[in-house]
Amino acid sequence: MHNQHIHSITIVGAGTMGNGIAHVCAMAGFPVKLMDSSEEQLRMALQTIEKNLTRMAEKQKIKPIEVGASLARIQTFTDTKQAVSGADMVLEVVPEQLSLKKQIWSQIEQGIDSKRLKQTIFATNTSSISISELAEGITHPENMIGMHFFNPVPVMSLVEIILGNKTSEQTFKTVESLTSELGKTPIRVHDFPGFVSNRILMPMINEAIYALHEGVAEKEAIDQVMTLGMAHPMGPLRLADFIGLDVCLNIMNVLHKGFQDDKYTPCPLLREMVDNGHLGNKTGQGFYIYEV
Ligand code: NAD
């Protein structure tokens, strides 16, 4: 399948996920406009992309010439209008806050020529916000879709493609074929809290935290049960640290509120750790200790 529609991609937000998405889009041959409100984030994103591409070349996953060629396809911007004008697709990868995302989507729309608005695809990498809700304020909600990549983006092959209640089948088909062109596997899902990935993953992590909290076993033992017994590459507590305990709590709250079901109540130990600023790898302490 070859997508006929998307020739250039604008990515808004150049953090952990934005730089990974820019990396795979550029490597697949697309011109990328990478936008962030912070110059420093853009500088760091380019450094990370170069480092990761170089590592792939060293491992002979790509040809050395592709490192420079991919980097040359990425242009950086701090101005939204400049970054989005002329884009066939805008992918929003800013922090997980509904009000921020809504504000950015309205800026993105304002930056696009009104004649092009109807044919522009609007994708969001949100992990937990409803696609239908995000699409409420925009002129062409049929063009809005969830494109949920996984961290680290250059390594993980899944993209959950989430249809909001107004997303058109044509938008889905275009994004589905684009995902394949990026070398990823698209999976079609509907707009329910946590989609599929977090609806299954987060309650498992939360349950592992309950097991620790109630003294069922030590943290290493809980993780080993899942790595050795279930062949998970990483135990749930270590994975929670890697994801960020604040992110885990936030997603449990989304599930709890979205389904109005107490089976999604976040474990008190998770709340306590977040309240104490122990957020996992990024703060140096979560269930385990890390160097920061
Ligand atoms: P991040 O904090 O690493 O990056 C966000 C970037 O957005 C930062 O560089 C920030 O400077 C930029 N930004 C903030 N306000 C902006 C604005 N007004 N205009 C332009 N740029 C702005 O966050 P992240 O981890 O990359 O997460 C981004 C999105 O991806 C979130 O919706 C998150 O839920 C989702 N997500 C994250 C992961 C993950 O593992 N980190 C996995 C899947 C999905």
mmCIF file of C-alpha atoms and ligand atoms in Angstrom:
data_model
loop_
_atom_site.group_PDB
_atom_site.id
_atom_site.type_symbol
_atom_site.label_atom_id
_atom_site.label_comp_id
_atom_site.label_asym_id
_atom_site.label_seq_id
_atom_site.Cartn_x
_atom_site.Cartn_y
_atom_site.Cartn_z
ATOM 1 C CA MET A 1 0.000 0.000 0.000
ATOM 2 C CA HIS A 2 1.349 3.442 -0.860
ATOM 3 C CA ASN A 3 -0.142 6.591 0.544
ATOM 4 C CA GLN A 4 -0.811 9.135 -2.209
ATOM 5 C CA HIS A 5 -1.640 12.000 0.008
ATOM 6 C CA ILE A 6 1.145 12.781 2.451
ATOM 7 C CA HIS A 7 4.394 14.180 1.102
ATOM 8 C CA SER A 8 5.535 16.340 3.991
ATOM 9 C CA ILE A 9 4.978 16.094 7.734
ATOM 10 C CA THR A 10 5.000 18.774 10.414
ATOM 11 C CA ILE A 11 5.665 17.614 13.970
ATOM 12 C CA VAL A 12 4.713 19.991 16.790
ATOM 13 C CA GLY A 13 6.672 19.163 19.961
ATOM 14 C CA ALA A 14 10.269 17.928 19.850
ATOM 15 C CA GLY A 15 10.538 16.120 23.203
ATOM 16 C CA THR A 16 10.995 12.394 23.905
ATOM 17 C CA MET A 17 8.347 11.264 21.407
ATOM 18 C CA GLY A 18 8.587 14.147 18.912
ATOM 19 C CA ASN A 19 12.271 13.552 18.200
ATOM 20 C CA GLY A 20 11.680 9.811 17.770
ATOM 21 C CA ILE A 21 8.799 10.418 15.357
ATOM 22 C CA ALA A 22 10.887 12.948 13.386
ATOM 23 C CA HIS A 23 13.655 10.337 13.209
ATOM 24 C CA VAL A 24 11.432 7.629 11.671
ATOM 25 C CA CYS A 25 9.642 10.018 9.285
ATOM 26 C CA ALA A 26 12.954 11.425 7.985
ATOM 27 C CA MET A 27 14.461 7.941 7.693
ATOM 28 C CA ALA A 28 11.458 6.872 5.614
ATOM 29 C CA GLY A 29 12.216 9.727 3.186
ATOM 30 C CA PHE A 30 9.679 12.381 4.244
ATOM 31 C CA PRO A 31 10.621 16.062 4.528
ATOM 32 C CA VAL A 32 9.982 16.918 8.198
ATOM 33 C CA LYS A 33 9.278 20.270 9.776
ATOM 34 C CA LEU A 34 9.960 19.908 13.486
ATOM 35 C CA MET A 35 8.499 22.668 15.653
ATOM 36 C CA ASP A 36 8.953 23.383 19.363
ATOM 37 C CA SER A 37 8.429 26.495 21.480
ATOM 38 C CA SER A 38 11.899 25.900 22.947
ATOM 39 C CA GLU A 39 15.083 26.387 20.853
ATOM 40 C CA GLU A 40 16.933 24.274 23.405
ATOM 41 C CA GLN A 41 14.541 21.326 22.921
ATOM 42 C CA LEU A 42 15.023 21.558 19.141
ATOM 43 C CA ARG A 43 18.796 21.554 19.532
ATOM 44 C CA MET A 44 18.649 18.545 21.856
ATOM 45 C CA ALA A 45 16.197 16.742 19.542
ATOM 46 C CA LEU A 46 18.576 17.065 16.565
ATOM 47 C CA GLN A 47 21.465 15.825 18.725
ATOM 48 C CA THR A 48 19.431 12.816 19.885
ATOM 49 C CA ILE A 49 18.310 11.995 16.337
ATOM 50 C CA GLU A 50 21.914 12.182 15.067
ATOM 51 C CA LYS A 51 23.131 9.989 17.917
ATOM 52 C CA ASN A 52 20.401 7.383 17.342
ATOM 53 C CA LEU A 53 20.875 7.340 13.550
ATOM 54 C CA THR A 54 24.641 6.946 14.003
ATOM 55 C CA ARG A 55 24.066 4.049 16.361
ATOM 56 C CA MET A 56 21.801 2.395 13.781
ATOM 57 C CA ALA A 57 24.514 2.832 11.129
ATOM 58 C CA GLU A 58 27.116 1.318 13.487
ATOM 59 C CA LYS A 59 24.842 -1.681 13.961
ATOM 60 C CA GLN A 60 24.485 -1.834 10.148
ATOM 61 C CA LYS A 61 20.721 -1.343 10.325
ATOM 62 C CA ILE A 62 21.043 1.590 7.916
ATOM 63 C CA LYS A 63 23.770 2.693 5.485
ATOM 64 C CA PRO A 64 26.167 5.378 6.823
ATOM 65 C CA ILE A 65 25.036 7.736 4.061
ATOM 66 C CA GLU A 66 21.471 7.602 5.431
ATOM 67 C CA VAL A 67 22.521 9.345 8.649
ATOM 68 C CA GLY A 68 23.295 12.649 6.909
ATOM 69 C CA ALA A 69 20.536 12.211 4.334
ATOM 70 C CA SER A 70 17.883 11.722 7.038
ATOM 71 C CA LEU A 71 19.137 14.649 9.110
ATOM 72 C CA ALA A 72 19.087 16.872 6.024
ATOM 73 C CA ARG A 73 15.347 16.210 5.647
ATOM 74 C CA ILE A 74 14.593 17.785 9.059
ATOM 75 C CA GLN A 75 14.033 21.519 9.329
ATOM 76 C CA THR A 76 13.397 23.108 12.724
ATOM 77 C CA PHE A 77 11.036 25.955 13.634
ATOM 78 C CA THR A 78 9.902 27.866 16.696
ATOM 79 C CA ASP A 79 7.076 29.578 14.831
ATOM 80 C CA THR A 80 3.873 27.529 14.440
ATOM 81 C CA LYS A 81 2.638 29.305 11.306
ATOM 82 C CA GLN A 82 5.896 28.785 9.431
ATOM 83 C CA ALA A 83 6.027 25.155 10.498
ATOM 84 C CA VAL A 84 2.484 24.206 9.505
ATOM 85 C CA SER A 85 1.944 26.192 6.313
ATOM 86 C CA GLY A 86 1.976 23.803 3.366
ATOM 87 C CA ALA A 87 1.980 20.627 5.494
ATOM 88 C CA ASP A 88 -0.070 17.633 4.321
ATOM 89 C CA MET A 89 -0.146 16.360 7.857
ATOM 90 C CA VAL A 90 0.441 17.868 11.298
ATOM 91 C CA LEU A 91 1.314 15.540 14.155
ATOM 92 C CA GLU A 92 0.926 17.065 17.620
ATOM 93 C CA VAL A 93 3.311 15.713 20.281
ATOM 94 C CA VAL A 94 3.120 18.289 23.092
ATOM 95 C CA PRO A 95 2.650 17.437 26.819
ATOM 96 C CA GLU A 96 -0.418 15.501 27.915
ATOM 97 C CA GLN A 97 -2.697 18.373 28.987
ATOM 98 C CA LEU A 98 -6.083 18.859 27.350
ATOM 99 C CA SER A 99 -6.083 22.662 27.614
ATOM 100 C CA LEU A 100 -2.563 22.939 26.152
ATOM 101 C CA LYS A 101 -3.372 20.563 23.310
ATOM 102 C CA LYS A 102 -6.606 22.404 22.477
ATOM 103 C CA GLN A 103 -4.787 25.729 22.443
ATOM 104 C CA ILE A 104 -2.072 24.335 20.166
ATOM 105 C CA TRP A 105 -4.610 22.787 17.793
ATOM 106 C CA SER A 106 -6.318 26.133 17.385
ATOM 107 C CA GLN A 107 -2.917 27.772 16.620
ATOM 108 C CA ILE A 108 -2.168 25.017 14.117
ATOM 109 C CA GLU A 109 -5.491 25.574 12.352
ATOM 110 C CA GLN A 110 -4.927 29.300 12.200
ATOM 111 C CA GLY A 111 -1.530 28.720 10.602
ATOM 112 C CA ILE A 112 -2.886 26.641 7.727
ATOM 113 C CA ASP A 113 -4.190 28.248 4.559
ATOM 114 C CA SER A 114 -7.999 27.938 4.700
ATOM 115 C CA LYS A 115 -8.068 26.276 1.260
ATOM 116 C CA ARG A 116 -5.757 23.520 2.498
ATOM 117 C CA LEU A 117 -7.545 22.893 5.818
ATOM 118 C CA LYS A 118 -9.999 20.403 4.318
ATOM 119 C CA GLN A 119 -7.236 18.156 3.008
ATOM 120 C CA THR A 120 -4.809 18.350 5.945
ATOM 121 C CA ILE A 121 -4.551 15.383 8.294
ATOM 122 C CA PHE A 122 -4.453 16.251 12.004
ATOM 123 C CA ALA A 123 -2.857 13.552 14.134
ATOM 124 C CA THR A 124 -2.179 13.523 17.859
ATOM 125 C CA ASN A 125 0.171 11.266 19.810
ATOM 126 C CA THR A 126 -1.907 11.532 22.993
ATOM 127 C CA SER A 127 -1.730 8.461 25.270
ATOM 128 C CA SER A 128 -5.005 9.066 27.069
ATOM 129 C CA ILE A 129 -6.994 12.093 25.928
ATOM 130 C CA SER A 130 -10.172 11.406 23.935
ATOM 131 C CA ILE A 131 -9.679 12.029 20.200
ATOM 132 C CA SER A 132 -13.351 13.039 19.847
ATOM 133 C CA GLU A 133 -12.927 15.613 22.613
ATOM 134 C CA LEU A 134 -9.763 17.043 21.044
ATOM 135 C CA ALA A 135 -11.532 17.272 17.693
ATOM 136 C CA GLU A 136 -14.484 19.212 19.150
ATOM 137 C CA GLY A 137 -12.997 22.648 18.582
ATOM 138 C CA ILE A 138 -11.638 22.123 15.097
ATOM 139 C CA THR A 139 -13.186 22.918 11.713
ATOM 140 C CA HIS A 140 -12.656 19.484 10.145
ATOM 141 C CA PRO A 141 -13.007 16.862 12.899
ATOM 142 C CA GLU A 142 -13.192 14.169 10.189
ATOM 143 C CA ASN A 143 -9.485 14.815 9.568
ATOM 144 C CA MET A 144 -8.441 14.333 13.215
ATOM 145 C CA ILE A 145 -7.042 10.976 14.322
ATOM 146 C CA GLY A 146 -4.932 9.459 17.099
ATOM 147 C CA MET A 147 -1.514 8.166 16.107
ATOM 148 C CA HIS A 148 -0.099 6.637 19.270
ATOM 149 C CA PHE A 149 3.586 5.757 18.915
ATOM 150 C CA PHE A 150 5.566 3.893 21.572
ATOM 151 C CA ASN A 151 8.798 4.829 23.297
ATOM 152 C CA PRO A 152 11.532 4.483 22.001
ATOM 153 C CA VAL A 153 9.909 5.297 18.659
ATOM 154 C CA PRO A 154 12.749 4.138 16.344
ATOM 155 C CA VAL A 155 12.672 0.710 18.043
ATOM 156 C CA MET A 156 9.006 -0.032 18.776
ATOM 157 C CA SER A 157 6.991 -1.223 15.809
ATOM 158 C CA LEU A 158 3.426 -0.570 17.024
ATOM 159 C CA VAL A 159 1.309 2.488 16.226
ATOM 160 C CA GLU A 160 -2.202 2.473 17.701
ATOM 161 C CA ILE A 161 -4.411 4.374 15.253
ATOM 162 C CA ILE A 162 -7.408 5.772 17.097
ATOM 163 C CA LEU A 163 -10.608 6.825 15.370
ATOM 164 C CA GLY A 164 -12.615 9.537 17.093
ATOM 165 C CA ASN A 165 -16.400 9.594 16.651
ATOM 166 C CA LYS A 166 -16.102 11.828 13.559
ATOM 167 C CA THR A 167 -12.854 10.533 12.033
ATOM 168 C CA SER A 168 -13.442 9.629 8.375
ATOM 169 C CA GLU A 169 -12.546 6.270 6.886
ATOM 170 C CA GLN A 170 -10.401 8.113 4.347
ATOM 171 C CA THR A 171 -8.345 9.733 7.117
ATOM 172 C CA PHE A 172 -7.891 6.323 8.707
ATOM 173 C CA LYS A 173 -6.779 4.710 5.419
ATOM 174 C CA THR A 174 -4.264 7.483 4.707
ATOM 175 C CA VAL A 175 -2.738 7.260 8.172
ATOM 176 C CA GLU A 176 -2.770 3.477 8.081
ATOM 177 C CA SER A 177 -0.739 3.387 4.881
ATOM 178 C CA LEU A 178 1.574 6.159 6.085
ATOM 179 C CA THR A 179 2.292 4.099 9.210
ATOM 180 C CA SER A 180 3.295 1.135 7.055
ATOM 181 C CA GLU A 181 5.556 3.399 5.007
ATOM 182 C CA LEU A 182 7.262 4.403 8.256
ATOM 183 C CA GLY A 183 8.045 0.710 8.791
ATOM 184 C CA LYS A 184 5.542 0.389 11.652
ATOM 185 C CA THR A 185 2.481 -1.792 12.170
ATOM 186 C CA PRO A 186 -0.810 0.131 12.376
ATOM 187 C CA ILE A 187 -3.505 -1.259 14.673
ATOM 188 C CA ARG A 188 -7.040 0.145 14.395
ATOM 189 C CA VAL A 189 -8.720 1.005 17.686
ATOM 190 C CA HIS A 190 -11.700 3.067 18.814
ATOM 191 C CA ASP A 191 -11.815 6.014 21.148
ATOM 192 C CA PHE A 192 -12.274 4.483 24.613
ATOM 193 C CA PRO A 193 -10.347 5.592 27.724
ATOM 194 C CA GLY A 194 -6.747 4.296 27.546
ATOM 195 C CA PHE A 195 -7.386 2.915 24.030
ATOM 196 C CA VAL A 196 -6.150 -0.721 24.035
ATOM 197 C CA SER A 197 -2.528 -0.354 25.152
ATOM 198 C CA ASN A 198 -2.995 1.591 28.378
ATOM 199 C CA ARG A 199 -6.290 -0.068 29.242
ATOM 200 C CA ILE A 200 -4.390 -3.339 29.599
ATOM 201 C CA LEU A 201 -0.927 -2.162 30.621
ATOM 202 C CA MET A 202 -1.796 0.343 33.361
ATOM 203 C CA PRO A 203 -4.130 -1.876 35.414
ATOM 204 C CA MET A 204 -1.391 -4.525 35.288
ATOM 205 C CA ILE A 205 1.183 -2.045 36.574
ATOM 206 C CA ASN A 206 -1.283 -0.763 39.195
ATOM 207 C CA GLU A 207 -1.915 -4.347 40.349
ATOM 208 C CA ALA A 208 1.854 -4.959 40.654
ATOM 209 C CA ILE A 209 2.038 -1.846 42.867
ATOM 210 C CA TYR A 210 -0.862 -3.189 44.976
ATOM 211 C CA ALA A 211 1.021 -6.499 45.343
ATOM 212 C CA LEU A 212 4.068 -4.585 46.623
ATOM 213 C CA HIS A 213 1.902 -2.350 48.846
ATOM 214 C CA GLU A 214 0.153 -5.324 50.452
ATOM 215 C CA GLY A 215 3.429 -7.212 51.003
ATOM 216 C CA VAL A 216 2.741 -10.090 48.628
ATOM 217 C CA ALA A 217 6.413 -10.037 47.575
ATOM 218 C CA GLU A 218 9.492 -7.776 47.296
ATOM 219 C CA LYS A 219 9.768 -5.504 44.248
ATOM 220 C CA GLU A 220 12.470 -7.598 42.546
ATOM 221 C CA ALA A 221 10.375 -10.731 43.066
ATOM 222 C CA ILE A 222 7.255 -9.151 41.548
ATOM 223 C CA ASP A 223 9.252 -8.071 38.494
ATOM 224 C CA GLN A 224 10.879 -11.494 38.169
ATOM 225 C CA VAL A 225 7.512 -13.246 38.190
ATOM 226 C CA MET A 226 6.586 -11.295 35.078
ATOM 227 C CA THR A 227 9.987 -11.461 33.308
ATOM 228 C CA LEU A 228 10.735 -15.124 34.001
ATOM 229 C CA GLY A 229 7.200 -16.467 34.239
ATOM 230 C CA MET A 230 5.461 -14.445 31.527
ATOM 231 C CA ALA A 231 8.475 -13.593 29.330
ATOM 232 C CA HIS A 232 7.870 -9.849 29.649
ATOM 233 C CA PRO A 233 11.096 -8.036 28.679
ATOM 234 C CA MET A 234 10.811 -5.785 31.764
ATOM 235 C CA GLY A 235 8.968 -6.243 35.058
ATOM 236 C CA PRO A 236 5.945 -3.982 35.700
ATOM 237 C CA LEU A 237 7.562 -1.959 38.514
ATOM 238 C CA ARG A 238 10.703 -1.250 36.493
ATOM 239 C CA LEU A 239 8.509 -0.425 33.514
ATOM 240 C CA ALA A 240 6.447 1.976 35.661
ATOM 241 C CA ASP A 241 9.695 3.754 36.657
ATOM 242 C CA PHE A 242 10.693 3.969 32.993
ATOM 243 C CA ILE A 243 7.306 5.378 31.919
ATOM 244 C CA GLY A 244 7.185 7.816 34.875
ATOM 245 C CA LEU A 245 5.005 7.268 37.937
ATOM 246 C CA ASP A 246 3.244 10.596 37.372
ATOM 247 C CA VAL A 247 2.287 9.426 33.869
ATOM 248 C CA CYS A 248 1.038 6.083 35.264
ATOM 249 C CA LEU A 249 -1.066 7.836 37.918
ATOM 250 C CA ASN A 250 -2.462 10.232 35.354
ATOM 251 C CA ILE A 251 -3.542 7.374 33.072
ATOM 252 C CA MET A 252 -5.092 5.403 35.974
ATOM 253 C CA ASN A 253 -7.083 8.547 36.815
ATOM 254 C CA VAL A 254 -8.228 8.782 33.177
ATOM 255 C CA LEU A 255 -9.410 5.139 33.277
ATOM 256 C CA HIS A 256 -11.086 5.583 36.681
ATOM 257 C CA LYS A 257 -12.912 8.738 35.633
ATOM 258 C CA GLY A 258 -13.662 7.542 32.084
ATOM 259 C CA PHE A 259 -15.216 4.207 33.059
ATOM 260 C CA GLN A 260 -16.553 5.310 36.497
ATOM 261 C CA ASP A 261 -15.393 1.941 37.778
ATOM 262 C CA ASP A 262 -13.502 1.512 41.056
ATOM 263 C CA LYS A 263 -11.508 -1.387 39.657
ATOM 264 C CA TYR A 264 -9.308 1.350 38.169
ATOM 265 C CA THR A 265 -8.616 3.063 41.542
ATOM 266 C CA PRO A 266 -4.925 4.040 41.609
ATOM 267 C CA CYS A 267 -2.999 2.224 44.344
ATOM 268 C CA PRO A 268 -2.375 4.491 47.398
ATOM 269 C CA LEU A 269 1.351 3.673 47.168
ATOM 270 C CA LEU A 270 1.442 5.068 43.613
ATOM 271 C CA ARG A 271 -0.226 8.295 44.788
ATOM 272 C CA GLU A 272 2.149 8.560 47.735
ATOM 273 C CA MET A 273 5.246 8.149 45.569
ATOM 274 C CA VAL A 274 4.057 10.790 43.110
ATOM 275 C CA ASP A 275 3.218 13.162 46.006
ATOM 276 C CA ASN A 276 6.768 12.678 47.306
ATOM 277 C CA GLY A 277 8.279 13.460 43.900
ATOM 278 C CA HIS A 278 9.558 9.919 43.338
ATOM 279 C CA LEU A 279 8.645 9.649 39.674
ATOM 280 C CA GLY A 280 11.024 6.909 38.483
ATOM 281 C CA ASN A 281 14.069 7.104 36.181
ATOM 282 C CA LYS A 282 13.661 10.813 35.483
ATOM 283 C CA THR A 283 13.977 11.843 39.157
ATOM 284 C CA GLY A 284 16.486 9.130 40.114
ATOM 285 C CA GLN A 285 14.044 7.354 42.402
ATOM 286 C CA GLY A 286 10.974 5.277 41.839
ATOM 287 C CA PHE A 287 10.610 1.666 42.878
ATOM 288 C CA TYR A 288 14.348 1.452 42.117
ATOM 289 C CA ILE A 289 17.219 3.960 42.359
ATOM 290 C CA TYR A 290 18.710 5.432 39.166
ATOM 291 C CA GLU A 291 21.559 7.736 38.242
ATOM 292 C CA VAL A 292 20.295 10.995 36.771
HETATM 293 P P1 NAD B 1 7.971 15.805 26.385
HETATM 294 O O1 NAD B 1 7.686 16.652 27.566
HETATM 295 O O2 NAD B 1 9.229 15.022 26.309
HETATM 296 O O3 NAD B 1 7.924 16.731 25.065
HETATM 297 C C1 NAD B 1 6.933 17.704 24.830
HETATM 298 C C2 NAD B 1 7.545 18.815 23.988
HETATM 299 O O4 NAD B 1 6.508 19.761 23.671
HETATM 300 C C3 NAD B 1 8.664 19.592 24.702
HETATM 301 O O5 NAD B 1 9.817 19.618 23.878
HETATM 302 C C4 NAD B 1 8.059 20.986 24.871
HETATM 303 O O6 NAD B 1 9.059 22.030 24.768
HETATM 304 C C5 NAD B 1 7.083 21.048 23.716
HETATM 305 N N1 NAD B 1 6.045 22.058 23.869
HETATM 306 C C6 NAD B 1 5.407 22.431 25.016
HETATM 307 N N2 NAD B 1 4.537 23.425 24.733
HETATM 308 C C7 NAD B 1 4.640 23.676 23.397
HETATM 309 C C8 NAD B 1 4.003 24.590 22.513
HETATM 310 N N3 NAD B 1 3.100 25.462 22.969
HETATM 311 N N4 NAD B 1 4.354 24.563 21.197
HETATM 312 C C9 NAD B 1 5.287 23.701 20.754
HETATM 313 N N5 NAD B 1 5.933 22.814 21.550
HETATM 314 C C10 NAD B 1 5.596 22.811 22.852
HETATM 315 O O7 NAD B 1 6.686 14.862 26.210
HETATM 316 P P2 NAD B 1 6.602 13.421 25.494
HETATM 317 O O8 NAD B 1 6.944 12.361 26.462
HETATM 318 O O9 NAD B 1 7.299 13.492 24.177
HETATM 319 O O10 NAD B 1 5.020 13.316 25.292
HETATM 320 C C11 NAD B 1 4.342 14.025 24.271
HETATM 321 C C12 NAD B 1 3.005 13.376 23.985
HETATM 322 O O11 NAD B 1 3.220 12.001 23.629
HETATM 323 C C13 NAD B 1 2.038 13.343 25.157
HETATM 324 O O12 NAD B 1 0.733 13.512 24.670
HETATM 325 C C14 NAD B 1 2.224 11.947 25.730
HETATM 326 O O13 NAD B 1 1.065 11.481 26.398
HETATM 327 C C15 NAD B 1 2.452 11.151 24.472
HETATM 328 N N6 NAD B 1 3.162 9.881 24.636
HETATM 329 C C16 NAD B 1 4.280 9.789 25.418
HETATM 330 C C17 NAD B 1 4.948 8.570 25.533
HETATM 331 C C18 NAD B 1 6.203 8.451 26.354
HETATM 332 O O14 NAD B 1 6.599 7.305 26.629
HETATM 333 N N7 NAD B 1 6.882 9.524 26.722
HETATM 334 C C19 NAD B 1 4.486 7.440 24.857
HETATM 335 C C20 NAD B 1 3.363 7.561 24.037
HETATM 336 C C21 NAD B 1 2.710 8.788 23.938
#
